[in-house]
mmCIF file of C-alpha atoms in Angstrom:
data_model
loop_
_atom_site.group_PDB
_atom_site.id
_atom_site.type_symbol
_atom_site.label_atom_id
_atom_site.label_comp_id
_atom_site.label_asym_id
_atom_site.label_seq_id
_atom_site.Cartn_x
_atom_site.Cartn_y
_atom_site.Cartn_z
ATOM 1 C CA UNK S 585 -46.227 59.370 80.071
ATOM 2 C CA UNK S 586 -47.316 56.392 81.759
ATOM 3 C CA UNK S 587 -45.213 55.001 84.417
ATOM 4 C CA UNK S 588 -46.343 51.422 82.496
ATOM 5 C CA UNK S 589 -44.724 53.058 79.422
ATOM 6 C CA UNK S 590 -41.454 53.467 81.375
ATOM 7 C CA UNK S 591 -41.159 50.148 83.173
ATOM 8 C CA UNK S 592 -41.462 48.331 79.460
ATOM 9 C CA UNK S 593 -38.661 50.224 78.090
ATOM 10 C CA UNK S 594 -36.941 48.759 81.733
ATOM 11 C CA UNK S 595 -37.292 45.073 80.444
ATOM 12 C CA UNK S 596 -33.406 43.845 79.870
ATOM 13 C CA UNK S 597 -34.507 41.149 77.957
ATOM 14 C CA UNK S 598 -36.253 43.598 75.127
ATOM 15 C CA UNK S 599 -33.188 46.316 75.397
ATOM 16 C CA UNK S 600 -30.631 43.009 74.890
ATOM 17 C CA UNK S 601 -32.650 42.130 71.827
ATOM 18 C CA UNK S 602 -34.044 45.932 70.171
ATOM 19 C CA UNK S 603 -33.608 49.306 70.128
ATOM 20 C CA UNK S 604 -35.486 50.433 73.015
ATOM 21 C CA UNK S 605 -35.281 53.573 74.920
ATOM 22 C CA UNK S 606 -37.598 56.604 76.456
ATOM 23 C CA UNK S 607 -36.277 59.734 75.119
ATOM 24 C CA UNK S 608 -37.081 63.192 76.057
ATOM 25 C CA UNK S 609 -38.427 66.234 73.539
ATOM 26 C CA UNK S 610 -39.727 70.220 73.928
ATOM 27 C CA UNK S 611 -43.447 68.412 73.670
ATOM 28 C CA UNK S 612 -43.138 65.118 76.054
ATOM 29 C CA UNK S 613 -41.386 61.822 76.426
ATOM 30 C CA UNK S 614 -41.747 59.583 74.277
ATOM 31 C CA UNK S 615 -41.231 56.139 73.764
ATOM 32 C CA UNK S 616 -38.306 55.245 70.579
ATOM 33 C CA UNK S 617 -38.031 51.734 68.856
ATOM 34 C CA UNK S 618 -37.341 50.487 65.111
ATOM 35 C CA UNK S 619 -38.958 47.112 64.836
ATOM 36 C CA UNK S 620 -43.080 47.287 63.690
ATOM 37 C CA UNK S 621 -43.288 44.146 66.080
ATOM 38 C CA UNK S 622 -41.862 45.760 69.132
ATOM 39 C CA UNK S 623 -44.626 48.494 68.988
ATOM 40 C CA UNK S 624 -47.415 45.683 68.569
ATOM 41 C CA UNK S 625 -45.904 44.077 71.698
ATOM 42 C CA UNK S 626 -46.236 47.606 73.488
ATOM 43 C CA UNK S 627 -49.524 48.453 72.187
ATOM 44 C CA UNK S 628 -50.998 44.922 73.382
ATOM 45 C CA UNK S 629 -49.273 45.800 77.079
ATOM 46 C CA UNK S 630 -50.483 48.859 77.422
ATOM 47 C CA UNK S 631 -54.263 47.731 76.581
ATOM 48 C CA UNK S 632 -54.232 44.321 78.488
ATOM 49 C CA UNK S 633 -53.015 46.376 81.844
ATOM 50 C CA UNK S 634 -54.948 49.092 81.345
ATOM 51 C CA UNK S 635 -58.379 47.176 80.243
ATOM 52 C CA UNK S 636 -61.984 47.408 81.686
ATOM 53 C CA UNK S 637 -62.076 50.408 83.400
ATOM 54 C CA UNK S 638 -60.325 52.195 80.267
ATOM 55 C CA UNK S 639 -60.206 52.022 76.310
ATOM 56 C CA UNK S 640 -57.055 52.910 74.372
ATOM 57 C CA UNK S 641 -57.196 53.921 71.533
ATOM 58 C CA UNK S 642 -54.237 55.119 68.888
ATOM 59 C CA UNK S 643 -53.602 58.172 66.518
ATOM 60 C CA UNK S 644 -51.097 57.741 63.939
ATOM 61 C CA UNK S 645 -49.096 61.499 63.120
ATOM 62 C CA UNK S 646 -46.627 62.243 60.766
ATOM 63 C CA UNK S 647 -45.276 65.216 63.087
ATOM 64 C CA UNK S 648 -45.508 65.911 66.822
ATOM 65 C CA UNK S 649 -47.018 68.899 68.227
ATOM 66 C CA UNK S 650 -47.432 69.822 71.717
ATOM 67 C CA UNK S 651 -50.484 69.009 72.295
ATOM 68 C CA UNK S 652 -53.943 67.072 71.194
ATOM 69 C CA UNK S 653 -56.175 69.526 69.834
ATOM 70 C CA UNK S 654 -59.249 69.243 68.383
ATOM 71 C CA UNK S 655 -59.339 70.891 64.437
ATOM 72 C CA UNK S 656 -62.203 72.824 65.920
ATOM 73 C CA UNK S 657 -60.152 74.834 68.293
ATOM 74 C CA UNK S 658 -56.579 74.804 66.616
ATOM 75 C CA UNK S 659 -55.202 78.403 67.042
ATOM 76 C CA UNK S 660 -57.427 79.293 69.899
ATOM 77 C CA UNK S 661 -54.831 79.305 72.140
ATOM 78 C CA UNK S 662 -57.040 80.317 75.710
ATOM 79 C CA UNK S 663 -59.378 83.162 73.594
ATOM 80 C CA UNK S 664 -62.863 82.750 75.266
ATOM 81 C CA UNK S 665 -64.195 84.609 72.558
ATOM 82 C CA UNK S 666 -62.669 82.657 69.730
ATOM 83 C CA UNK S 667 -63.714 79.362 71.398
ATOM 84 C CA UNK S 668 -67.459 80.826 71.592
ATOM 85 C CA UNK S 669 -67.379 82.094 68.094
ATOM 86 C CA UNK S 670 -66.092 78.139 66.926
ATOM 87 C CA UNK S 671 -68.478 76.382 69.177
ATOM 88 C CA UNK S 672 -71.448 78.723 67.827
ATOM 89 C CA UNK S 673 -70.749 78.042 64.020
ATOM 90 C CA UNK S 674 -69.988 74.083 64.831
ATOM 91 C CA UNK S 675 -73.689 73.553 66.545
ATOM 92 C CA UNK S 676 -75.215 76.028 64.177
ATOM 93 C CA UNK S 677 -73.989 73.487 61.440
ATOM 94 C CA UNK S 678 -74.874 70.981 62.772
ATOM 95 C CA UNK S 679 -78.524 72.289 63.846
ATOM 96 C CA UNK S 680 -79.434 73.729 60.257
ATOM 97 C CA UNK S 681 -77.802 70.080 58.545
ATOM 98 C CA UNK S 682 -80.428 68.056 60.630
ATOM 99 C CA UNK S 683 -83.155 70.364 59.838
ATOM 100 C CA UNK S 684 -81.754 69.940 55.754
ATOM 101 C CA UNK S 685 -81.578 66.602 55.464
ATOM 102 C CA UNK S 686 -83.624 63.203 56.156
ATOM 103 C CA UNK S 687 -80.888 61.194 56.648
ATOM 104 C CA UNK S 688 -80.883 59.940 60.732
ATOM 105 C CA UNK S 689 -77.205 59.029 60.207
ATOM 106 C CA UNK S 690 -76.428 63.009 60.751
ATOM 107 C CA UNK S 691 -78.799 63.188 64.089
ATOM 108 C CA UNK S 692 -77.077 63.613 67.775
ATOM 109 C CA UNK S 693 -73.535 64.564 68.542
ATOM 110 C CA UNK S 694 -73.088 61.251 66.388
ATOM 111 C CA UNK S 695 -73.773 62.961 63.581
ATOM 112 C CA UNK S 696 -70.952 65.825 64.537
ATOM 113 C CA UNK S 697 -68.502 62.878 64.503
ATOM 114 C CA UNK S 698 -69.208 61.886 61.305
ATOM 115 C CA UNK S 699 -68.746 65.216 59.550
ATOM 116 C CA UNK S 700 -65.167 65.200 61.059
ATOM 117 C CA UNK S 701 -64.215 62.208 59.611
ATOM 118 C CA UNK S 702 -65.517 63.838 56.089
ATOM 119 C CA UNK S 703 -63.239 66.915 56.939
ATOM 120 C CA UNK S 704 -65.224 69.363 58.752
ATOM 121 C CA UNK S 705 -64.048 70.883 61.917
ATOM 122 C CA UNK S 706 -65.597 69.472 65.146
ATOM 123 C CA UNK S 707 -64.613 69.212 68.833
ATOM 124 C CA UNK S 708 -63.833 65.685 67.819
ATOM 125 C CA UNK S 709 -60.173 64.073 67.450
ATOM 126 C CA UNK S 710 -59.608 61.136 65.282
ATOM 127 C CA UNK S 711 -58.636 58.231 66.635
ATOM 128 C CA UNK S 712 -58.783 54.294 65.865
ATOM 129 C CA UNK S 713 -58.465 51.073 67.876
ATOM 130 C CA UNK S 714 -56.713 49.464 64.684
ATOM 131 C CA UNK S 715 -52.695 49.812 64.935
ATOM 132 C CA UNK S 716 -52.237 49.230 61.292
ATOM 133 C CA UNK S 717 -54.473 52.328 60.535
ATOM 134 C CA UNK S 718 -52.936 54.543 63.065
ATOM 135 C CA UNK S 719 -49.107 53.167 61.740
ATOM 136 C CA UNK S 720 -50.659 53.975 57.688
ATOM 137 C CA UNK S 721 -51.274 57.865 59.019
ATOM 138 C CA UNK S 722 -48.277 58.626 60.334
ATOM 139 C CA UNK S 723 -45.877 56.728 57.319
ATOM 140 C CA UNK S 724 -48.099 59.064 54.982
ATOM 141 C CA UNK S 725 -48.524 62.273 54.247
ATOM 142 C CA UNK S 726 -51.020 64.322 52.267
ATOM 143 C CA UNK S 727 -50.204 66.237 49.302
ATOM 144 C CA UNK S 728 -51.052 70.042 49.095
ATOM 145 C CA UNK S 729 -53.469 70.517 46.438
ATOM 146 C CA UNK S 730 -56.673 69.341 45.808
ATOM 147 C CA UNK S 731 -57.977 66.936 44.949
ATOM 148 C CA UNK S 732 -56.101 65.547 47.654
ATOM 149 C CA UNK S 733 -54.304 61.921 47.659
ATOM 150 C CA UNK S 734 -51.291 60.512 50.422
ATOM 151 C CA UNK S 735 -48.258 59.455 49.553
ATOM 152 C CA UNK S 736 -45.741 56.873 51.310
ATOM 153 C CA UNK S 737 -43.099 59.270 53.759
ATOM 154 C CA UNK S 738 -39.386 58.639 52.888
ATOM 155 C CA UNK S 739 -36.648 57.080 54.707
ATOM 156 C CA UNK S 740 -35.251 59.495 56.336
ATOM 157 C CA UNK S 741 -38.214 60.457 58.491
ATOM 158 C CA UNK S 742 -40.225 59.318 61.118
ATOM 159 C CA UNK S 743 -43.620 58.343 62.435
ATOM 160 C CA UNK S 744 -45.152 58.904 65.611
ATOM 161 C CA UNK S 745 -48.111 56.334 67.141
ATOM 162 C CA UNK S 746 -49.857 58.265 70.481
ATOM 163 C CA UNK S 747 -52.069 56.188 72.648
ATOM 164 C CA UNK S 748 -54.914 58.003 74.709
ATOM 165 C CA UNK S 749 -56.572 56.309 77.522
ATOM 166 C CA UNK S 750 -60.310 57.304 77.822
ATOM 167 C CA UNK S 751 -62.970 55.759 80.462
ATOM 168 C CA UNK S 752 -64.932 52.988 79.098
ATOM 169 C CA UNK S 753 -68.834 53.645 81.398
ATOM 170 C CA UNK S 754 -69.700 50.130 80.557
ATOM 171 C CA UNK S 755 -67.383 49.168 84.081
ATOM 172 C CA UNK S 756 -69.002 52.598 85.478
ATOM 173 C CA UNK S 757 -72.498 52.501 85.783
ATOM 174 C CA UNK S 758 -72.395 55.411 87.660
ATOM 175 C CA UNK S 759 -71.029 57.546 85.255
ATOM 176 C CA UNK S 760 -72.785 56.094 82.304
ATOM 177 C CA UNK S 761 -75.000 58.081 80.088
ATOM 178 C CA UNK S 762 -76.812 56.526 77.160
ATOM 179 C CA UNK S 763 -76.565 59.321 74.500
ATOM 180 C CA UNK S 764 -76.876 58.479 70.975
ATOM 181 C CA UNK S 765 -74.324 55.884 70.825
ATOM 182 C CA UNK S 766 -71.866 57.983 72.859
ATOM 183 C CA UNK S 767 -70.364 56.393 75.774
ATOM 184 C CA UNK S 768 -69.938 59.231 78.356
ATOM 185 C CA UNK S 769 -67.837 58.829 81.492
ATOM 186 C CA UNK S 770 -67.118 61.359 83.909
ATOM 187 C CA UNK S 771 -64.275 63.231 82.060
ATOM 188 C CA UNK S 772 -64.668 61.729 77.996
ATOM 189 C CA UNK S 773 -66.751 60.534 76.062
ATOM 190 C CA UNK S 774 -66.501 58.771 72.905
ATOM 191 C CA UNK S 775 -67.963 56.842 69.589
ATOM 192 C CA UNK S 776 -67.142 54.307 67.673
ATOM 193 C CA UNK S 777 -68.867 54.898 64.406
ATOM 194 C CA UNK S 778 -68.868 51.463 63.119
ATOM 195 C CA UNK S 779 -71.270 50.637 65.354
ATOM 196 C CA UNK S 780 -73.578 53.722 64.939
ATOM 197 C CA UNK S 781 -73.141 54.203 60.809
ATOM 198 C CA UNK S 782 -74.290 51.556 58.515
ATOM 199 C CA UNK S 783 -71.936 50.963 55.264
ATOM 200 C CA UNK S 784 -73.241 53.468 53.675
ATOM 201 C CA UNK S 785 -70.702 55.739 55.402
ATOM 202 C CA UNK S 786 -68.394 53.348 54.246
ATOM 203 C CA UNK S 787 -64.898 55.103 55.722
ATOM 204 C CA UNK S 788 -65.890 55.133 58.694
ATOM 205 C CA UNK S 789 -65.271 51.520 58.192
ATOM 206 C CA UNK S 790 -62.247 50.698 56.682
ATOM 207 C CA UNK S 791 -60.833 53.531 58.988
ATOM 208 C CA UNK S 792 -61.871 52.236 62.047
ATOM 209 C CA UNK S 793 -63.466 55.417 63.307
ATOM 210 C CA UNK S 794 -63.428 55.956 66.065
ATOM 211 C CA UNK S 795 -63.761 59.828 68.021
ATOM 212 C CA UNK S 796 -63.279 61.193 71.499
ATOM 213 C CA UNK S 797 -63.661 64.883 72.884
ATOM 214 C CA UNK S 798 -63.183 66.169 76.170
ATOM 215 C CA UNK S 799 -67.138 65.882 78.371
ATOM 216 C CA UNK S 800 -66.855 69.516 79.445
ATOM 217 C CA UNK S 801 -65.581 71.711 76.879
ATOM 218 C CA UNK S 802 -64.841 75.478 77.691
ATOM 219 C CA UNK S 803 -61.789 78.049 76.640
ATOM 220 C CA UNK S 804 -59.709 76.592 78.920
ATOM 221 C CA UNK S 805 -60.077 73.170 79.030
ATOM 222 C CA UNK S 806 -60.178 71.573 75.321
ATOM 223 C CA UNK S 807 -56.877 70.120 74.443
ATOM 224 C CA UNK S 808 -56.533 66.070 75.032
ATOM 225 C CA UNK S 809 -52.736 66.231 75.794
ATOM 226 C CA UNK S 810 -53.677 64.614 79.578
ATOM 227 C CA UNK S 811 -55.106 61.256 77.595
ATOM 228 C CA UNK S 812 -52.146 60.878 76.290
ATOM 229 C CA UNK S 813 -50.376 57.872 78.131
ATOM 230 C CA UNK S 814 -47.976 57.073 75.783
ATOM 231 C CA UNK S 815 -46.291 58.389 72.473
ATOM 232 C CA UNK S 816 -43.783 56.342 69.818
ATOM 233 C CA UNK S 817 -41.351 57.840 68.038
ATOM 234 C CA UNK S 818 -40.484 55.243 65.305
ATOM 235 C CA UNK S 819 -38.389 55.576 62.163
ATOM 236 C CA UNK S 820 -39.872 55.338 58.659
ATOM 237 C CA UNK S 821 -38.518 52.168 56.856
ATOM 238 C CA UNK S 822 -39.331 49.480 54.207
ATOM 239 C CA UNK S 823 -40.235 46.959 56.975
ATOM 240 C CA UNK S 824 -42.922 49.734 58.530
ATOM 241 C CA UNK S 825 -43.851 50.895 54.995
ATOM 242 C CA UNK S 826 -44.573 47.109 53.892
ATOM 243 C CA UNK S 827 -46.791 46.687 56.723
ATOM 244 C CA UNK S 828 -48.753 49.800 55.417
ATOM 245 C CA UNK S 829 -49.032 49.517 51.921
ATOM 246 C CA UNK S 830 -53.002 49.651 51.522
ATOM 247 C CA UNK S 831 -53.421 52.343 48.899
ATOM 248 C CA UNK S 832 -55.378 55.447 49.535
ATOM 249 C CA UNK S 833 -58.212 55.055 47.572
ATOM 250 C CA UNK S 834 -59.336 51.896 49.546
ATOM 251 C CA UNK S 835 -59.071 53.878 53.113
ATOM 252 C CA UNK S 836 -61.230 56.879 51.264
ATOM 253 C CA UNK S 837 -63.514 55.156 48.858
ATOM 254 C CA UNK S 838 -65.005 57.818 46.000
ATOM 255 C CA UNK S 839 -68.361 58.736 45.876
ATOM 256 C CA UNK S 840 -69.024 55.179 43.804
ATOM 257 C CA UNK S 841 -68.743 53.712 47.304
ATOM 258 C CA UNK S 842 -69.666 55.771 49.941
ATOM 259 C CA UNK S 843 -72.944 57.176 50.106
ATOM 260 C CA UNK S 844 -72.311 59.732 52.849
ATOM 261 C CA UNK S 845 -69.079 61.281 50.577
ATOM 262 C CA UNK S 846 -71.298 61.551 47.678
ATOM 263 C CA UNK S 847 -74.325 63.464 49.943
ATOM 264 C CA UNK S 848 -71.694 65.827 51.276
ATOM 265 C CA UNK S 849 -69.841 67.161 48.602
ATOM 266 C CA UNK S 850 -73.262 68.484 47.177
ATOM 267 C CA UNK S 851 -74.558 72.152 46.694
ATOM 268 C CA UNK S 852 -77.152 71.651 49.604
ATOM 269 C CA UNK S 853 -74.295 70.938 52.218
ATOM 270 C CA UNK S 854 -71.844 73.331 50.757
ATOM 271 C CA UNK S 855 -74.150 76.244 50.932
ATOM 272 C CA UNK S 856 -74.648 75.419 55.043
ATOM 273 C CA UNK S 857 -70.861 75.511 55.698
ATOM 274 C CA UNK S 858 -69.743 78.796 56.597
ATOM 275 C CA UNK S 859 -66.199 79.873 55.241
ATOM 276 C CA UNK S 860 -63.479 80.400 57.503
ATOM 277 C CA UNK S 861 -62.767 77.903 60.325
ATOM 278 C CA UNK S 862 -64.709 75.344 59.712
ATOM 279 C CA UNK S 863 -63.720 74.026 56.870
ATOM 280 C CA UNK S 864 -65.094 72.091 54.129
ATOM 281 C CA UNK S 865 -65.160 68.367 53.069
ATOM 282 C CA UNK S 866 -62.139 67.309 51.643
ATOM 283 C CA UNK S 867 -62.340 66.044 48.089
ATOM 284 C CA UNK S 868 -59.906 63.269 47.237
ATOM 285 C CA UNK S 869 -58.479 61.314 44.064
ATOM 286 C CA UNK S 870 -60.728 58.679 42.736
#
């Protein structure tokens, strides 16, 4: 974590008022408060010190694991030959979807992005510079059988809110390579899709989505855990789940809406998905 993470949770003047404390777990340190307002306050420190040179960005979980894993490679765990195999189908994809379709919004590594966010399995990780999107993931959870909707978390659990720093190559000219509407630095890259996806991909929208990856990908060297500068470990109550009470169907518009949903979920994409790892797109409640 952060040694900005730590000094925050230092400030007398917050402890005398909140619950405030760094506590320890089998994946990392984390960062444990109960007031929605406290974690604002942290988010806007840890952005306003660690500006220009840097973006961070959140991701909102309703569990912690031990690392930050692309879908892509979940289970790898270090197998060159599984990684290969993953990487092989995921460009193959990709490759035979541009050569299906007309529409430019699938071209690039952009276009790889976008699948993810439709439920396909990319080297990609969700993320969002929005803290009331990232707070909605992790005070939801999504229900086990297709079609698929989320429903509010009780209680008696909690939420967790991770913040991962990657380099912004606007400050880095050096390090900056124009691809697509990625902005590549030296160690990440990243894409907002907002700004690459017109509202016909209308999620990518209300979501806020944004994705980063890892530049260099290989077996050994995919997980995100090191962007990681911070983690919250927050409790799920009325005053969070007030905050977040935007209904599903407005954060995944139906086919009605969104234009890419509709394209996706037909035959000619289907057929170009190979079963097994990479999934398929994920059909929710209208």
């Amino acid at each position: 974590m952060h040694n900005l993470a730590y000094k925050f949770c230092k400030r007398k003047y917050l402890r005398k008022k909140h619950i405030l404390k760094v506590e320890e777990s089998e994946n990392r340190d984390y960062v444990y408060l109960e007031d929605p307002l406290l974690l604002a306050r942290f988010a806007g420190y840890l952005k306003s010190n660690l500006g220009g040179a840097y973006k961070v960005f959140f991701r909102g979980q309703n569990e912690d694991y031990a690392g930050m894993v692309p879908s892509l490679f979940r289970g790898v765990d270090g197998n060159k030959k599984e990684f290969e195999e993953r990487i092989n189908a995921y460009e193959n994809l990709t490759v035979k979807w541009r050569n299906t379709t007309k529409a430019n919004r699938f071209g690039g590594e952009i276009g790889g992005a976008l699948l993810q966010h439709y439920g396909i399995r990319t080297p990609w990780i969700d993320l969002v510079d929005n803290l009331f999107i990232a707070l909605w993931f992790a005070c939801h959870k999504r229900t086990k059988i297709p079609p698929y909707t989320f429903c509010p978390r009780k209680c008696d659990k909690f939420g967790w809110v991770y913040f991962l720093q990657f380099e912004n190559p606007v400050c880095s000219t050096k390090h900056r390579i124009a691809s697509e509407g990625i902005e590549v630095g030296k160690k990440t890259k990243w894409c907002d899709l907002r700004s690459s996806q017109t509202s016909l991909s209308l999620r990518t929208h209300v979501q806020h989505g944004i994705f980063g990856t890892l530049r260099d990908l290989n077996y050994q060297n995919y997980d995100l855990n090191n962007l990681v500068i911070a983690s919250v470990k927050f409790p799920i109550t009325k005053d969070f789940l007030d905050i977040v009470s935007i209904p599903p169907t407005f954060l995944f518009p139906s086919t009605v809406y969104d234009n890419t949903y509709k394209y996706l979920l037909g035959d000619k994409f289907k057929k170009l998905v190979e079963k097994g790892f990479l999934g398929q797109i994920v059909e929710y409640k209208k």
